[in-house]
Amino acid sequence: MSLSVVILAAGQGTRMRSALPKVLHKLADKPLVEHVIDSARQLGADDIHVIYGHGGDAVPTTLAHCKVDWVKQDEQLGTGHAVAQAIPHIPMDRQVLGLYGDVPLTSIDTLKNLILLAQKSGFGLLTIALEDASGYGRIVRDESGKVVRIVEHKDASDTERMINEVNTGILAASRENLAKWLEQLDNKNSQGEYYLTDIIAMAVSEGISISTTSPADSHEVLGVNNKRQLAELERAYQLQQANRLMDAGVTLRDPARFDLRGSVICGKDVIIDVNVIIQGENQVGNDVEIGPNCLIINSKIDDGVKILANSVIENAVIGKNSRVGPFARLRPEAQLSEETHIGNFVEVKKSRIGKGSKVNHLSYVGDSIVGSNVNIGAGTITCNYDGANKHLTEIGDNVFVGSDTQFIAPVKIGEGATIAAGSTITKEVDAGALALSRVKQISKSGWKRPQKKKTD
Ligand code: UD1
Ligand code: CA
């Protein structure tokens, strides 16, 4: 049977104390509800319906790249009312899986298992036993252990409140049955809401037995209602990812101080020191070492590269056996060939640096093409911007650039040229030439420094 997924995401999330709708708060740099949408995709859902409401169009607008069916619930009249909004959009003969947009970490295995159970028995319900079950809907079972209904905390008797098996809210049933039961819901309860949970008793009265299953880990069914829970799930998620990387052979000096906000493919013998954040999509080769406190975004790092402490690397490519940092900044379109050295307080933007070239100290290289075996001395600046346009600096192979040089772009330096320290280069330099632009030094012997005026 084909699968439709309904994701409830219309709530406000008052306890987040934020102007942002709850489901747009981010876990690992991705909105909560997008994690849920991604899970639905991984399950192979044929269609995904996201019920939104609070925050107006902020949710569908922010997530326009997620190709899902956005269904607006104008008033939040309860979870049953929310699912009912999706029914007209769901094709006939579907199995329906109901998820919450603020429960981001349910594993695919758990959900697959639930769907299988629903196919067999007609109703699958994900439950979990909690030490502190207050606030949750309780699973009421008869003497033989069969589920008979769910009672919401606010409607529960004192004895029912002693039950510690709770409803996670995640369930699966056929579209046909759901549609029928949702039509019969009323809101005669303590909260005046249309409870989705009331359909369980309806199913039971029709002779359907409710199959339940529980997740392997309680984080899978925890929802985010406040910033503390958001932080708790972030750490749980990060630990999962750290474990996955370590299982694949990556050395993490401290898995508790590592954050992956996106994806990374790592080769063999990669060592990552503490407080490294990896964002977006990244590739890391074999024998790479990443020092402490580095931020790496959408980058490709080849074999044998060493990134030293406190470096920030974004949309960059780093060739084999290069060394970057400490305190280096590679900005978008920095492309380093093999065996390059980019040292401390060096910024490289939209530039190609050839094999074996070195920019070791306090420099800015932007909009440049630098050949191989070039040595760029400390304090070199490519003056690429004239206030209106960006211009190119081209530096040939084997050029030696003395310290404190400014290249006023556009400018071209021929192969093997030497630029004397302290030069301001405004014109093309021929291959093999020495370029020097310094004021001649003068010395005045016996110089008397000015004296401070006396004040009384
Ligand atoms: C619900 C369940 C409860 C379960 C708990 C698990 C019901 C009646 N109760 O209670 O049994 O233990 O979840 O967390 O189903 N939503 C909408 N539209 C609405 C109402 C809610 O989209 O009109 C969304 C919310 O944004 C949220 C989810 O549905 O993501 C659950 O709603 P919430 O109000 O938090 O339900 P609970 O009272 O916690
Ligand atoms: Ca809730």
mmCIF file of N, CA and C in Angstrom, residues 300-306 317-325 330 335-343 352-360 370-376:
data_model
loop_
_atom_site.group_PDB
_atom_site.id
_atom_site.type_symbol
_atom_site.label_atom_id
_atom_site.label_comp_id
_atom_site.label_asym_id
_atom_site.label_seq_id
_atom_site.Cartn_x
_atom_site.Cartn_y
_atom_site.Cartn_z
ATOM 1 N N LYS A 300 35.765 21.209 0.602
ATOM 2 C CA LYS A 300 36.353 19.939 0.191
ATOM 3 C C LYS A 300 37.814 19.958 0.616
ATOM 4 N N ILE A 301 38.171 19.006 1.437
ATOM 5 C CA ILE A 301 39.504 18.984 2.026
ATOM 6 C C ILE A 301 40.170 17.673 1.608
ATOM 7 N N ASP A 302 41.282 17.788 0.903
ATOM 8 C CA ASP A 302 41.893 16.598 0.312
ATOM 9 C C ASP A 302 42.835 15.886 1.300
ATOM 10 N N ASP A 303 43.357 14.759 0.871
ATOM 11 C CA ASP A 303 44.188 13.903 1.729
ATOM 12 C C ASP A 303 45.347 14.661 2.358
ATOM 13 N N GLY A 304 45.657 14.313 3.584
ATOM 14 C CA GLY A 304 46.860 14.798 4.241
ATOM 15 C C GLY A 304 46.843 16.261 4.650
ATOM 16 N N VAL A 305 45.700 16.897 4.547
ATOM 17 C CA VAL A 305 45.635 18.326 4.909
ATOM 18 C C VAL A 305 45.625 18.476 6.431
ATOM 19 N N LYS A 306 46.317 19.522 6.905
ATOM 20 C CA LYS A 306 46.256 19.860 8.322
ATOM 21 C C LYS A 306 45.619 21.236 8.455
ATOM 22 N N VAL A 317 38.216 24.883 -1.345
ATOM 23 C CA VAL A 317 38.795 23.593 -1.718
ATOM 24 C C VAL A 317 40.247 23.627 -1.274
ATOM 25 N N ILE A 318 40.670 22.615 -0.545
ATOM 26 C CA ILE A 318 42.054 22.584 -0.046
ATOM 27 C C ILE A 318 42.732 21.340 -0.610
ATOM 28 N N GLY A 319 43.807 21.563 -1.385
ATOM 29 C CA GLY A 319 44.498 20.462 -2.055
ATOM 30 C C GLY A 319 45.354 19.638 -1.099
ATOM 31 N N LYS A 320 45.755 18.478 -1.598
ATOM 32 C CA LYS A 320 46.522 17.495 -0.819
ATOM 33 C C LYS A 320 47.683 18.098 -0.042
ATOM 34 N N ASN A 321 47.854 17.615 1.168
ATOM 35 C CA ASN A 321 49.012 17.933 2.008
ATOM 36 C C ASN A 321 49.209 19.421 2.255
ATOM 37 N N SER A 322 48.165 20.191 2.146
ATOM 38 C CA SER A 322 48.283 21.618 2.452
ATOM 39 C C SER A 322 48.156 21.834 3.955
ATOM 40 N N ARG A 323 48.598 23.013 4.390
ATOM 41 C CA ARG A 323 48.497 23.344 5.809
ATOM 42 C C ARG A 323 47.832 24.707 5.927
ATOM 43 N N VAL A 324 46.796 24.756 6.725
ATOM 44 C CA VAL A 324 46.010 25.987 6.843
ATOM 45 C C VAL A 324 45.896 26.347 8.322
ATOM 46 N N GLY A 325 46.153 27.621 8.641
ATOM 47 C CA GLY A 325 46.013 28.078 10.018
ATOM 48 C C GLY A 325 47.324 28.023 10.758
ATOM 49 N N LEU A 330 39.538 31.057 5.100
ATOM 50 C CA LEU A 330 39.337 30.802 3.677
ATOM 51 C C LEU A 330 37.890 31.120 3.366
ATOM 52 N N GLN A 335 40.631 28.428 -3.593
ATOM 53 C CA GLN A 335 41.017 27.114 -4.103
ATOM 54 C C GLN A 335 42.506 26.934 -3.950
ATOM 55 N N LEU A 336 42.863 26.078 -3.034
ATOM 56 C CA LEU A 336 44.287 25.848 -2.788
ATOM 57 C C LEU A 336 44.695 24.560 -3.472
ATOM 58 N N SER A 337 45.794 24.614 -4.227
ATOM 59 C CA SER A 337 46.315 23.380 -4.817
ATOM 60 C C SER A 337 47.056 22.576 -3.754
ATOM 61 N N GLU A 338 47.780 21.563 -4.230
ATOM 62 C CA GLU A 338 48.508 20.711 -3.296
ATOM 63 C C GLU A 338 49.629 21.475 -2.590
ATOM 64 N N GLU A 339 49.909 21.039 -1.381
ATOM 65 C CA GLU A 339 51.084 21.491 -0.628
ATOM 66 C C GLU A 339 51.168 23.001 -0.449
ATOM 67 N N THR A 340 50.068 23.649 -0.343
ATOM 68 C CA THR A 340 50.097 25.090 -0.073
ATOM 69 C C THR A 340 50.131 25.312 1.437
ATOM 70 N N HIS A 341 50.608 26.472 1.829
ATOM 71 C CA HIS A 341 50.591 26.854 3.243
ATOM 72 C C HIS A 341 49.885 28.186 3.384
ATOM 73 N N ILE A 342 48.849 28.188 4.170
ATOM 74 C CA ILE A 342 48.159 29.441 4.470
ATOM 75 C C ILE A 342 48.255 29.614 5.974
ATOM 76 N N GLY A 343 48.927 30.665 6.408
ATOM 77 C CA GLY A 343 49.238 30.778 7.831
ATOM 78 C C GLY A 343 48.308 31.677 8.608
ATOM 79 N N ARG A 352 42.834 31.419 -6.650
ATOM 80 C CA ARG A 352 43.485 30.120 -6.815
ATOM 81 C C ARG A 352 44.934 30.260 -6.398
ATOM 82 N N ILE A 353 45.373 29.352 -5.564
ATOM 83 C CA ILE A 353 46.760 29.389 -5.102
ATOM 84 C C ILE A 353 47.424 28.110 -5.614
ATOM 85 N N GLY A 354 48.518 28.279 -6.365
ATOM 86 C CA GLY A 354 49.146 27.128 -7.024
ATOM 87 C C GLY A 354 49.931 26.242 -6.075
ATOM 88 N N LYS A 355 50.338 25.103 -6.606
ATOM 89 C CA LYS A 355 51.033 24.070 -5.842
ATOM 90 C C LYS A 355 52.271 24.608 -5.128
ATOM 91 N N GLY A 356 52.385 24.276 -3.869
ATOM 92 C CA GLY A 356 53.583 24.611 -3.101
ATOM 93 C C GLY A 356 53.716 26.085 -2.734
ATOM 94 N N SER A 357 52.710 26.891 -3.014
ATOM 95 C CA SER A 357 52.826 28.324 -2.689
ATOM 96 C C SER A 357 52.497 28.567 -1.226
ATOM 97 N N LYS A 358 53.089 29.664 -0.703
ATOM 98 C CA LYS A 358 52.954 29.936 0.735
ATOM 99 C C LYS A 358 52.508 31.372 0.982
ATOM 100 N N VAL A 359 51.507 31.508 1.806
ATOM 101 C CA VAL A 359 51.100 32.834 2.300
ATOM 102 C C VAL A 359 51.024 32.650 3.805
ATOM 103 N N ASN A 360 52.126 32.928 4.470
ATOM 104 C CA ASN A 360 52.193 32.458 5.846
ATOM 105 C C ASN A 360 51.737 33.414 6.931
ATOM 106 N N VAL A 370 47.251 32.872 -8.244
ATOM 107 C CA VAL A 370 48.637 32.798 -7.796
ATOM 108 C C VAL A 370 49.211 31.479 -8.319
ATOM 109 N N GLY A 371 50.366 31.555 -8.961
ATOM 110 C CA GLY A 371 50.981 30.363 -9.542
ATOM 111 C C GLY A 371 51.550 29.437 -8.491
ATOM 112 N N SER A 372 52.440 28.532 -8.962
ATOM 113 C CA SER A 372 53.010 27.567 -8.019
ATOM 114 C C SER A 372 54.335 28.078 -7.475
ATOM 115 N N ASN A 373 54.716 27.567 -6.334
ATOM 116 C CA ASN A 373 55.972 27.934 -5.645
ATOM 117 C C ASN A 373 56.150 29.435 -5.472
ATOM 118 N N VAL A 374 55.078 30.097 -5.210
ATOM 119 C CA VAL A 374 55.132 31.539 -4.945
ATOM 120 C C VAL A 374 55.276 31.721 -3.443
ATOM 121 N N ASN A 375 56.083 32.687 -3.040
ATOM 122 C CA ASN A 375 56.190 32.983 -1.619
ATOM 123 C C ASN A 375 55.667 34.392 -1.388
ATOM 124 N N ILE A 376 54.628 34.492 -0.642
ATOM 125 C CA ILE A 376 54.045 35.807 -0.378
ATOM 126 C C ILE A 376 54.380 36.198 1.048
#
